[in-house]
Tab-separated table of C-alpha atoms and ligand atoms in Angstrom:
chain	number	residue	atom	x	y	z
Y	7	MET	CA	37.210	95.810	-66.650
Y	8	ALA	CA	37.678	92.268	-67.360
Y	9	ALA	CA	35.515	92.534	-70.665
Y	10	ARG	CA	38.288	94.702	-72.055
Y	11	GLN	CA	40.771	92.274	-71.448
Y	12	THR	CA	38.838	89.389	-73.013
Y	13	CYS	CA	39.045	88.883	-76.723
Y	14	GLY	CA	35.507	88.403	-78.136
Y	15	GLN	CA	36.893	86.063	-80.900
Y	16	CYS	CA	39.282	83.584	-79.143
Y	17	GLY	CA	37.827	84.020	-75.590
Y	18	ARG	CA	41.526	84.438	-74.144
Y	19	ARG	CA	41.996	86.791	-71.245
Y	20	PHE	CA	44.753	89.230	-71.649
Y	21	TYR	CA	46.900	90.843	-69.043
Y	22	ILE	CA	46.812	93.956	-71.004
Y	23	CYS	CA	43.507	95.892	-72.096
Y	24	LEU	CA	42.633	95.192	-75.707
Y	25	SER	CA	41.498	97.844	-78.003
Y	26	LYS	CA	37.953	98.597	-77.604
Y	27	LYS	CA	37.535	99.477	-81.262
Y	28	LEU	CA	38.750	96.080	-82.278
Y	29	GLY	CA	36.873	94.044	-79.586
Y	30	CYS	CA	39.371	91.134	-80.313
Y	31	CYS	CA	43.164	90.486	-80.008
Y	32	LEU	CA	45.599	91.485	-82.749
Y	33	GLU	CA	45.776	87.756	-83.697
Y	34	CYS	CA	42.316	87.471	-84.241
Y	35	PHE	CA	42.366	90.770	-86.062
Y	36	ASP	CA	45.141	90.671	-88.478
Y	37	GLY	CA	46.924	87.502	-87.620
Y	38	THR	CA	49.707	88.996	-85.559
Y	39	PRO	CA	50.808	86.149	-82.979
Y	40	VAL	CA	50.437	87.461	-79.419
Y	41	ASP	CA	52.785	86.650	-76.661
Y	42	PRO	CA	52.025	83.231	-75.030
Y	43	GLY	CA	52.733	84.825	-71.689
Y	44	GLY	CA	50.457	87.731	-72.262
Y	45	TYR	CA	47.251	85.873	-71.790
Y	46	ILE	CA	45.172	83.300	-69.853
Y	47	THR	CA	43.847	80.233	-71.732
Y	48	PRO	CA	40.314	79.260	-70.831
Y	49	LEU	CA	40.385	75.859	-69.262
Y	50	ALA	CA	36.833	75.080	-70.053
Y	51	SER	CA	37.454	74.897	-74.025
Y	52	GLY	CA	39.750	72.780	-76.177
Y	53	THR	CA	40.109	69.196	-75.133
Y	54	HIS	CA	37.115	67.563	-73.544
Y	55	ARG	CA	38.619	64.560	-71.721
Y	56	ALA	CA	36.413	65.277	-68.741
Y	57	ALA	CA	33.630	63.398	-70.950
Y	58	ALA	CA	34.948	60.121	-69.709
P	117	LIG	ZN1	41.654	86.830	-79.964
């Protein structure tokens, strides 16, 4: 179930189910900006200030 809500490109998890055919969110597919409140940003990626 979670796999259908997680974008295979950017790794963000959405509250809605993504298109199974696309396998990614609309933003990765055609550049359509998605609602920032519509997904959970993974904490593990991005900045790595834990290195210090
Ligand atoms: Zn995406």
